[in-house]
Amino acid sequence: MPEPMIRVRDLTKRYQRGGETLTVLNNLKLEMEEGRFYALMGPSGSGKTTLLNLVGGLDSPDSGELIVAGENLAELDNNDLARWRAANVGFVFQGFNLIGVLTARENVELPLKLTPLSAAQRRKQAETALQLVGLGDRMDHRPRQLSGGQEQRVAIARAIATDPKVILADEPTGDLDRKSAEQVLDLLVRLNREFKKTILMVTHDPAAAERAQSIVHLDKGQLGRIEHNQPAVAAK
Amino acid sequence: MFKLVFKNLISHPIRSGITAVSVGVALFLICLLTSIVTTLQSGLEAASATRLVVMSSISLFVDIPLSYQERIAKVDGIKNIVKWQWFGGYYQDQKNFFAQFAVDPDRMFEVYPEVKVDEATKQKFLTQRNACIVGSQLAAEFPEWVETGKIPITGALFPHPSGAAWDFELAGVYRSEAANFDNRTLFFRWDLFEETLKGEGEAPGVGVYVMNVEPGADIERMRAEIEGMFENGPATVRCDTESEFTRQFISMLGDIPMFLSWIGAGVLVAILLGAINAMLMAGREQTHDVGILKALGFTDGAAFGLLITQSLILCVFGGVLGIALAAALEAPITLALGAQFPGFFIKDSTYLAAAAVSLVVGLAAGAVPAWTALRVNCVEALRAKGA
């Protein structure tokens, strides 16, 4: 049986808020297979974004084991974690999180600067990624010159530019209108189907979750039910 | 990454421009103030310890008798003696201020071998009663003197008996490469000075006597002997080495080096606070970007570098601006400060120090935001509001 892409064992994460300890994830156990598209659902405060941040190495757990892409994240220090993220993870955030002073191409090139590619190769790869998301004609636009949907597609191009194993998307359609949301979801489905990317997407939107192959429900920091859909579906 | 640094800097052109220009102006001022101090100090350092100066023990502004010269000259170890008297006149207008002294022309060049003139100038100065010599800087300021050869000086302290200006004839231009002897003074002959005033029945006194001494002479003994010689005379005197005299002359102006150093330190602190403020604002605005960079896999060190590099670029650019300004304005400043600080110049070491200061200000101003960027948690940084 192949090694899961994401393995979570007895994962606990607590936060201090106003002198109180809040347990956001409580002994969570979960495994996610390579090449599948997962939607992570649950009410507010159920720990979805916290789990996403932990899986992406943006935050560290208080206890438990977290193995992603073959690496035990608890054993990595800050700098190793940063290097691991650069090589293995692509993020897509609800608020797009593009750097405002850079153009679309420059934003996409940014993670490529952590690779050994030459400037010309980086440029070519960034252009390829932007063309893949349908923004070949918007490369020199700055984020404020793009629509929300276009900004999110730039963010997806940036997430895939380094060809990561895992794409983590936190409410990627949350700030978008229906049409733009569909375009973004189509892209994610395509990345999963054509490029075999493992995708973990946090969403509140059942329609968005339907596009994933599996829906993982979290509740009060613990695993709820897991639903398995048909293989990832394109837009209807 | 450098592109991001650059784009962040130009994304706020007014703030970046004001910060760089203010660092530049501050460093220009520091160059200026430091150079005034070093100019004073270089005069002190270049002053001879083997030249003696005799002045009134009361004050430099009190004359000593003409008759003392002969007695001082007989002191064992004295090689040559020249008398100086401050003339205190002006050329055409009182704003044309520069020093003029009546001196013994024949002894002048022996006591001050660092003062160079060509032979024709020397001969004219030695033989022509109304001849004078002027420093090269002064000659450059008043080119009409060289053209006409005439220098009318109105005597404020010693008006000419005729009521007109003293008419001097330019014998030539002297040059001194020693910092203790500036190139912005006019020297004329003592005999003209004395005889002109004597006609009015009043023989002028002497400001100071300056002597050079034989090699190996016992300076301390000579000082004691000269001072003791006039203990019961009409005017008591003090005798110092030239370097001590120069030090005391500078201290008459107050503790200028200390005063200027405090002003310089104040300017430095002010600009440091300004630069820190600008960088803190930049740091706050870029917290969100730092979160993005960290999420993409950039290390904490890269986040530190993003902010510290911006600070360094701003301050070093300002430093280059200030140094360029100082270099460009050195000549006009030398001219403007000629009367108060003759021989003003900006040392290479001052430029280097200014460059070092700009680096230190850059590092200090960027340290806090860069350290904050290094330490900030990626998730918290992503929650921060972007610029």
XYZ file of C-alpha atoms in Angstrom:
623
model
C 0.000 0.000 0.000
C 1.504 3.367 -1.027
C 2.575 5.826 1.643
C -0.102 8.540 2.116
C 0.840 12.044 1.027
C -0.390 13.465 4.323
C -0.391 11.482 7.546
C -1.707 13.046 10.728
C -1.481 11.154 14.022
C -2.742 12.387 17.374
C -2.277 15.961 16.210
C -3.075 18.569 18.830
C -2.899 22.323 18.484
C -3.811 24.797 21.190
C -3.929 28.580 21.244
C -3.889 30.981 24.144
C -6.724 33.501 23.887
C -7.395 35.990 26.663
C -5.718 33.811 29.256
C -7.662 30.735 28.167
C -6.281 27.733 26.378
C -8.258 26.887 23.286
C -7.769 23.416 21.842
C -8.307 23.835 18.112
C -7.209 20.368 17.006
C -7.573 17.522 19.437
C -5.743 14.239 18.802
C -6.647 14.363 15.146
C -5.938 11.300 13.021
C -6.116 11.515 9.268
C -4.500 10.170 6.140
C -4.682 11.608 2.650
C -3.588 9.817 -0.480
C -1.253 11.184 -3.092
C -2.937 12.635 -6.160
C -6.373 13.120 -4.647
C -8.417 16.276 -4.310
C -9.751 16.758 -0.781
C -12.192 19.343 0.469
C -12.031 20.168 4.140
C -15.327 21.323 5.591
C -16.671 22.167 8.963
C -18.205 24.992 10.972
C -16.191 28.069 11.909
C -13.674 27.247 14.631
C -13.573 23.576 13.749
C -9.855 23.802 12.981
C -9.876 23.644 9.169
C -7.483 26.542 8.541
C -5.328 25.501 11.482
C -4.960 22.022 9.976
C -4.156 23.544 6.588
C -1.488 25.776 8.134
C 0.019 22.829 9.984
C 0.065 20.649 6.875
C 1.714 23.503 4.982
C 4.347 23.966 7.669
C 3.222 27.510 8.381
C 2.561 26.652 11.987
C 3.774 23.909 14.283
C 1.694 21.449 16.327
C 1.827 21.170 20.111
C 1.931 17.388 19.914
C 1.403 14.530 17.513
C 2.946 13.452 14.286
C 2.574 15.188 10.960
C 4.188 13.654 7.904
C 3.697 15.441 4.608
C 5.359 14.426 1.346
C 7.519 12.004 3.291
C 8.836 14.572 5.764
C 8.108 14.635 9.471
C 7.462 18.347 9.873
C 7.910 18.297 13.638
C 11.589 17.507 13.130
C 12.303 20.530 10.950
C 13.468 23.887 12.244
C 12.152 27.152 10.811
C 14.637 27.412 7.962
C 14.345 23.747 6.978
C 10.599 24.098 7.081
C 10.834 27.112 4.762
C 12.970 25.145 2.307
C 10.592 22.207 2.528
C 7.625 24.481 1.797
C 9.418 25.959 -1.201
C 9.975 22.504 -2.667
C 6.750 20.725 -1.769
C 3.819 23.039 -1.170
C 1.893 25.602 -3.160
C -0.554 27.866 -1.353
C -3.738 29.467 -2.608
C -5.328 31.845 -0.114
C -8.780 33.334 0.128
C -7.366 36.878 -0.065
C -5.064 35.929 -2.977
C -1.993 37.235 -1.115
C -0.179 38.632 -4.090
C 2.541 41.201 -3.585
C 1.084 44.492 -4.722
C 4.247 46.143 -6.024
C 5.071 43.224 -8.329
C 3.474 42.329 -11.663
C 1.649 39.035 -12.210
C 4.763 37.546 -13.811
C 7.000 38.763 -10.989
C 4.637 37.322 -8.393
C 4.737 33.960 -10.121
C 8.511 34.132 -10.479
C 8.973 34.795 -6.774
C 8.960 31.165 -5.511
C 11.107 30.172 -8.496
C 13.894 32.324 -7.065
C 14.336 29.611 -4.490
C 15.132 27.114 -7.210
C 18.397 26.751 -9.128
C 16.742 27.958 -12.337
C 18.336 30.757 -14.334
C 16.555 34.084 -14.743
C 15.530 33.158 -18.286
C 14.228 29.764 -17.165
C 12.307 31.351 -14.302
C 10.725 33.819 -16.647
C 9.729 31.093 -19.089
C 8.289 28.921 -16.357
C 6.315 31.813 -14.882
C 4.905 32.607 -18.311
C 3.960 28.972 -18.850
C 2.157 28.883 -15.501
C 0.300 32.102 -16.288
C -0.702 30.782 -19.702
C -1.937 27.603 -18.038
C -4.325 29.637 -15.886
C -5.435 31.691 -18.896
C -3.589 34.897 -18.047
C -1.013 34.978 -20.804
C -2.216 38.456 -21.707
C -2.088 39.857 -18.184
C 1.504 39.086 -17.254
C 2.639 42.653 -16.805
C -0.413 43.757 -14.866
C -0.164 44.479 -11.196
C -2.653 42.854 -8.817
C -4.715 46.033 -8.473
C -5.160 46.054 -12.262
C -6.734 42.570 -12.187
C -10.170 41.324 -11.161
C -10.526 39.108 -8.089
C -10.834 36.003 -10.240
C -7.761 36.936 -12.211
C -5.822 37.631 -9.030
C -6.738 34.194 -7.721
C -5.637 32.600 -10.962
C -2.285 34.410 -10.641
C -2.076 32.973 -7.114
C -2.737 29.490 -8.537
C -0.065 30.028 -11.190
C 2.333 30.991 -8.418
C 1.321 27.913 -6.405
C 2.077 25.548 -9.273
C 5.131 27.337 -10.676
C 7.564 25.228 -8.676
C 5.666 22.025 -9.455
C 4.911 21.214 -5.797
C 3.510 17.874 -4.668
C 0.752 19.406 -2.570
C -1.500 22.388 -3.192
C -3.178 23.843 -0.150
C -6.083 26.154 -0.816
C -7.782 28.121 1.945
C -11.248 29.211 0.840
C -9.935 29.926 -2.674
C -13.385 30.924 -3.931
C -14.496 32.764 -0.805
C -13.952 36.253 -2.226
C -15.074 35.485 -5.760
C -18.291 35.723 -7.730
C -19.820 32.503 -8.986
C -18.282 32.633 -12.431
C -14.783 33.359 -11.188
C -15.200 30.726 -8.505
C -16.068 28.149 -11.152
C -12.984 29.079 -13.156
C -10.785 28.680 -10.098
C -12.351 25.345 -9.189
C -11.972 24.168 -12.785
C -8.295 24.988 -12.548
C -7.871 23.071 -9.314
C -9.680 20.056 -10.761
C -7.485 20.220 -13.837
C -4.334 20.411 -11.739
C -5.483 17.339 -9.883
C -6.539 15.367 -12.915
C -3.888 16.327 -15.422
C -0.928 17.014 -13.173
C -1.773 14.575 -10.368
C -1.438 17.182 -7.688
C -2.625 16.381 -4.200
C -4.995 19.161 -3.276
C -6.391 20.024 0.122
C -8.996 22.755 -0.076
C -10.714 24.369 2.889
C -14.174 25.564 1.966
C -17.524 26.495 3.440
C -19.187 26.178 0.095
C -20.829 22.756 -0.471
C -20.867 23.367 -4.215
C -17.100 23.896 -4.202
C -16.616 20.846 -1.990
C -18.610 18.768 -4.466
C -15.848 19.284 -7.005
C -13.374 17.414 -4.809
C -12.949 13.647 -4.739
C -13.231 13.431 -0.976
C -14.823 15.687 1.597
C -13.321 15.591 5.062
C -15.513 17.017 7.813
C -13.961 18.488 10.928
C -15.875 19.299 14.047
C -14.451 20.837 17.219
C -10.968 19.878 16.254
C -11.763 16.248 15.573
C -12.365 14.228 12.486
C -15.996 13.845 11.470
C -17.161 11.847 8.521
C -15.344 11.462 5.220
C -17.358 11.438 2.041
C -15.969 10.062 -1.172
C -17.330 11.575 -4.355
C -16.769 10.466 -7.849
C -13.347 11.398 -9.226
C -12.836 15.149 -9.376
C -15.378 16.672 -11.720
C -15.138 19.455 -14.216
C -17.640 22.321 -14.278
C -21.119 21.411 -15.336
C 14.534 39.629 -4.174
C 16.431 42.806 -5.096
C 13.623 43.657 -7.485
C 11.169 43.489 -4.599
C 13.443 45.673 -2.476
C 13.693 48.212 -5.286
C 9.974 48.171 -6.048
C 9.122 48.630 -2.392
C 11.399 51.657 -2.283
C 9.941 53.280 -5.372
C 6.378 52.413 -4.393
C 6.606 55.294 -1.887
C 8.731 57.771 -3.836
C 8.000 60.751 -1.610
C 8.820 58.945 1.624
C 11.909 57.291 0.169
C 13.027 60.561 -1.400
C 12.549 62.586 1.768
C 14.387 59.991 3.847
C 17.329 59.787 1.443
C 17.553 63.556 1.031
C 17.372 64.145 4.782
C 20.157 61.602 5.345
C 22.101 63.368 2.583
C 21.634 66.831 4.082
C 22.540 65.522 7.544
C 25.714 63.904 6.246
C 26.602 67.049 4.345
C 26.269 68.985 7.615
C 28.331 66.388 9.430
C 31.044 66.666 6.760
C 30.961 70.431 7.164
C 31.065 70.459 10.965
C 33.706 67.742 11.130
C 35.828 69.634 8.625
C 35.691 72.822 10.683
C 36.971 70.805 13.637
C 39.660 69.052 11.584
C 40.689 72.357 10.002
C 41.229 73.835 13.454
C 43.027 70.721 14.603
C 45.246 70.534 11.549
C 46.405 74.098 12.247
C 47.229 72.995 15.752
C 49.014 69.853 14.615
C 51.038 71.725 12.018
C 52.022 74.506 14.418
C 55.657 74.317 15.267
C 56.877 73.348 18.708
C 60.225 74.938 17.902
C 58.857 78.373 17.161
C 58.201 80.694 20.076
C 55.563 83.383 20.340
C 55.816 86.278 22.769
C 52.670 88.209 23.610
C 51.323 90.347 26.413
C 50.627 88.312 29.537
C 47.333 90.191 29.865
C 45.795 89.484 26.480
C 46.553 89.042 22.847
C 44.784 92.357 22.316
C 47.279 94.265 24.432
C 50.375 95.498 22.607
C 53.909 95.011 23.818
C 56.675 97.582 23.355
C 58.717 97.792 20.208
C 61.855 98.018 22.308
C 61.499 94.422 23.481
C 62.539 93.049 20.099
C 66.213 93.800 20.481
C 66.400 92.281 23.960
C 64.524 89.136 22.991
C 66.723 88.684 19.944
C 69.766 88.480 22.222
C 68.439 85.478 24.153
C 70.698 82.513 23.588
C 69.143 80.114 21.077
C 67.027 82.622 19.143
C 67.692 82.356 15.441
C 65.384 84.958 13.940
C 62.644 87.186 15.288
C 59.773 88.790 13.432
C 57.140 91.123 14.846
C 53.487 91.046 13.898
C 50.812 93.651 14.344
C 47.158 93.090 13.573
C 46.062 95.872 11.232
C 42.315 95.234 11.246
C 41.496 97.056 8.005
C 39.188 96.242 5.144
C 39.127 96.443 1.369
C 36.453 98.793 -0.005
C 33.718 97.429 2.239
C 33.734 96.086 5.785
C 32.260 92.804 4.592
C 35.531 92.160 2.729
C 37.128 90.898 5.882
C 40.507 89.210 5.960
C 43.577 89.418 8.115
C 46.306 91.977 7.474
C 49.513 92.151 9.432
C 52.455 94.509 9.522
C 55.613 92.378 9.676
C 59.396 92.632 9.341
C 59.810 91.698 5.675
C 63.432 90.584 5.928
C 62.801 88.141 8.783
C 59.412 86.864 7.655
C 60.686 84.238 5.233
C 63.377 83.060 7.614
C 61.009 82.502 10.517
C 58.406 80.958 8.209
C 60.259 78.855 5.631
C 56.926 77.190 4.747
C 55.782 80.469 3.147
C 56.833 80.311 -0.475
C 57.192 83.240 -2.864
C 59.098 83.618 -6.078
C 62.346 85.563 -6.023
C 60.938 88.654 -7.790
C 58.138 88.885 -5.234
C 60.580 88.503 -2.380
C 62.892 91.186 -3.717
C 60.056 93.617 -4.280
C 58.694 92.985 -0.794
C 62.133 93.498 0.698
C 62.892 96.669 -1.168
C 59.678 98.544 -1.880
C 58.297 100.361 1.141
C 54.579 100.054 0.331
C 54.834 96.515 -1.030
C 52.708 93.742 0.317
C 52.224 90.050 -0.306
C 48.894 88.244 -0.246
C 47.980 84.594 0.098
C 46.949 82.638 -2.989
C 43.379 82.186 -1.757
C 42.973 85.902 -1.183
C 44.449 86.692 -4.591
C 41.887 84.365 -6.152
C 39.088 86.173 -4.321
C 40.206 89.592 -5.483
C 41.645 89.093 -8.973
C 41.613 92.869 -9.572
C 44.611 93.137 -7.209
C 46.690 90.989 -9.515
C 45.452 92.922 -12.549
C 46.115 96.432 -11.180
C 48.786 95.698 -8.591
C 47.040 98.158 -6.257
C 45.419 97.253 -2.933
C 43.795 100.124 -1.049
C 43.052 99.073 2.530
C 41.044 101.259 4.879
C 42.571 101.156 8.350
C 39.848 100.670 10.923
C 42.206 100.336 13.881
C 44.991 102.367 12.301
C 43.491 104.985 9.982
C 45.930 106.586 7.590
C 46.895 110.075 8.785
C 45.710 111.493 5.465
C 42.261 110.096 6.098
C 42.478 108.047 2.897
C 43.066 104.334 2.521
C 46.513 102.827 2.898
C 47.792 102.245 -0.608
C 49.681 99.014 -0.887
C 51.333 97.704 -3.974
C 51.158 94.013 -4.622
C 54.624 92.494 -4.671
C 53.251 89.048 -5.353
C 51.393 86.053 -4.079
C 52.600 83.651 -1.417
C 51.648 80.024 -1.004
C 51.794 77.989 2.131
C 51.249 74.261 2.169
C 51.366 74.120 5.960
C 48.003 74.036 7.700
C 49.159 76.442 10.414
C 49.766 79.218 7.898
C 46.733 80.102 5.816
C 46.651 81.532 2.326
C 44.168 84.261 3.093
C 46.259 86.997 4.694
C 47.890 90.210 3.539
C 51.346 91.096 4.908
C 52.853 94.530 4.547
C 56.048 96.118 5.769
C 56.539 97.185 9.348
C 58.665 100.218 8.408
C 55.817 101.711 6.374
C 53.428 101.019 9.220
C 55.672 102.493 11.894
C 56.849 105.536 9.982
C 53.375 106.455 8.802
C 51.959 106.356 12.299
C 55.040 107.833 13.939
C 54.492 110.962 11.883
C 51.410 111.451 13.997
C 53.547 111.222 17.099
C 52.477 107.777 18.184
C 54.779 104.799 17.668
C 52.773 101.635 17.264
C 53.124 98.698 19.638
C 53.684 95.124 18.641
C 51.050 92.400 18.728
C 53.350 89.399 18.982
C 56.958 88.505 18.382
C 57.569 85.186 16.693
C 60.984 83.531 16.794
C 62.478 80.396 15.408
C 65.178 78.828 17.510
C 68.509 77.146 16.931
C 68.395 73.353 16.605
C 68.644 71.685 20.010
C 67.910 74.920 21.884
C 66.461 74.566 25.400
C 62.946 75.851 24.783
C 61.893 75.825 28.433
C 64.921 77.805 29.512
C 64.331 80.338 26.757
C 60.700 80.751 27.706
C 61.566 81.320 31.323
C 64.315 83.738 30.420
C 62.117 85.833 28.106
C 59.246 86.000 30.578
C 61.650 86.844 33.425
C 63.341 89.520 31.356
C 60.251 91.749 31.410
C 58.828 90.910 34.802
C 59.421 94.443 35.947
C 59.019 96.092 32.552
C 56.233 98.311 31.279
C 54.411 95.243 29.939
C 54.817 91.708 31.240
C 54.852 88.998 28.599
C 54.230 85.343 28.209
C 56.204 83.148 25.899
C 54.732 79.976 24.436
C 55.593 77.587 21.703
C 53.636 78.251 18.519
C 51.571 75.104 19.015
C 50.578 76.176 22.524
C 49.830 79.683 21.283
C 47.611 78.264 18.522
C 45.811 76.053 21.013
C 45.118 79.042 23.241
C 44.041 81.149 20.298
C 41.510 78.511 19.317
C 40.286 78.222 22.895
C 39.658 81.979 22.860
C 36.838 81.218 20.455
C 35.357 78.899 23.065
C 35.415 75.137 22.861
C 34.399 75.130 19.220
C 35.322 71.501 18.522
C 33.165 70.338 21.431
C 30.297 72.634 20.432
C 30.410 71.504 16.823
C 30.653 67.879 17.872
C 27.482 68.258 19.916
C 25.682 69.844 16.979
C 26.924 67.031 14.745
C 25.754 64.435 17.239
C 22.368 66.157 17.413
C 22.048 66.126 13.637
C 22.994 62.462 13.614
C 20.431 61.499 16.241
C 17.720 63.503 14.472
C 18.385 61.830 11.146
C 18.625 58.420 12.765
C 15.206 58.905 14.340
C 13.820 60.079 10.997
C 15.237 57.069 9.185
C 14.009 54.698 11.905
C 10.527 56.181 11.628
C 10.498 55.757 7.842
C 11.712 52.171 8.107
C 9.226 51.294 10.852
C 6.436 52.490 8.573
C 7.862 50.454 5.706
C 8.196 47.452 7.999
C 4.578 47.687 9.152
C 3.337 48.002 5.578
C 5.365 45.044 4.418
C 4.471 42.662 7.245
C 1.863 41.036 5.018
C 4.393 40.670 2.205
C 6.816 39.111 4.669
C 4.112 36.560 5.513
C 3.654 35.797 1.819
C 7.388 35.377 1.310
C 7.670 33.046 4.274
C 4.690 31.021 3.063
C 6.383 30.666 -0.318
C 9.460 29.242 1.355
C 11.694 32.249 1.905
C 13.615 31.937 5.134
C 13.511 34.242 8.139
C 16.909 35.549 7.019
C 15.476 36.541 3.642
C 12.715 38.470 5.414
C 15.368 40.214 7.514
C 17.336 40.980 4.372
C 14.316 42.482 2.628
C 13.960 45.225 5.239
C 17.596 45.805 6.124
C 18.543 46.113 2.449
C 15.886 48.757 1.891
C 17.182 50.714 4.845
C 20.777 50.392 3.705
C 19.972 51.452 0.148
C 18.057 54.514 1.339
C 20.731 55.621 3.784
C 23.713 54.829 1.584
C 22.046 56.653 -1.302
C 21.508 59.568 1.074
C 25.130 59.266 2.145
C 26.370 59.394 -1.430
C 24.154 62.435 -1.979
C 25.563 64.167 1.109
C 29.161 63.362 0.223
C 28.656 64.509 -3.367
C 27.087 67.726 -2.090
C 29.988 68.307 0.291
C 32.539 67.642 -2.453
C 30.722 69.910 -4.880
C 30.380 72.725 -2.355
C 33.823 72.436 -0.775
C 35.322 75.263 -2.848
C 32.479 77.769 -2.269
C 32.397 76.863 1.426
C 36.147 77.349 1.700
C 35.630 80.780 0.201
C 32.673 81.601 2.442
C 34.384 80.432 5.630
C 37.764 81.820 4.615
C 37.664 84.669 7.107
C 36.590 82.569 10.078
C 38.293 79.266 9.261
C 41.131 79.913 6.842
C 42.481 76.820 5.204
C 39.109 75.032 5.492
C 39.161 71.720 3.647
C 37.373 68.376 3.785
C 39.674 65.479 4.485
C 39.322 62.166 2.667
C 38.940 60.562 6.071
C 35.893 62.797 6.667
C 34.277 61.490 3.478
C 35.058 57.940 4.566
C 33.628 58.616 8.010
C 30.470 60.051 6.410
C 30.128 56.924 4.274
C 30.550 54.779 7.389
C 27.951 56.871 9.226
C 25.453 56.343 6.396
C 26.031 52.593 6.643
C 25.591 52.618 10.410
C 22.431 54.747 10.156
C 21.123 52.331 7.514
C 21.793 49.329 9.701
C 20.404 50.990 12.821
C 17.266 52.279 11.087
C 16.537 48.935 9.474
C 17.415 46.798 12.483
C 14.069 46.936 14.284
C 11.752 46.318 11.300
C 14.153 43.705 9.913
C 14.325 41.921 13.260
C 10.523 42.054 13.513
C 10.275 40.565 10.009
C 12.697 37.839 10.989
C 10.762 36.930 14.120
C 7.190 37.320 12.930
C 5.170 34.168 12.648
C 4.125 33.473 9.087
C 0.422 33.012 9.943
C 0.306 36.228 11.984
C 2.092 38.103 9.220
C -0.450 36.880 6.668
C -3.245 38.195 8.880
C -1.635 41.660 8.941
C -3.187 44.273 6.717
C -1.100 44.866 3.610
C 0.065 48.238 2.306
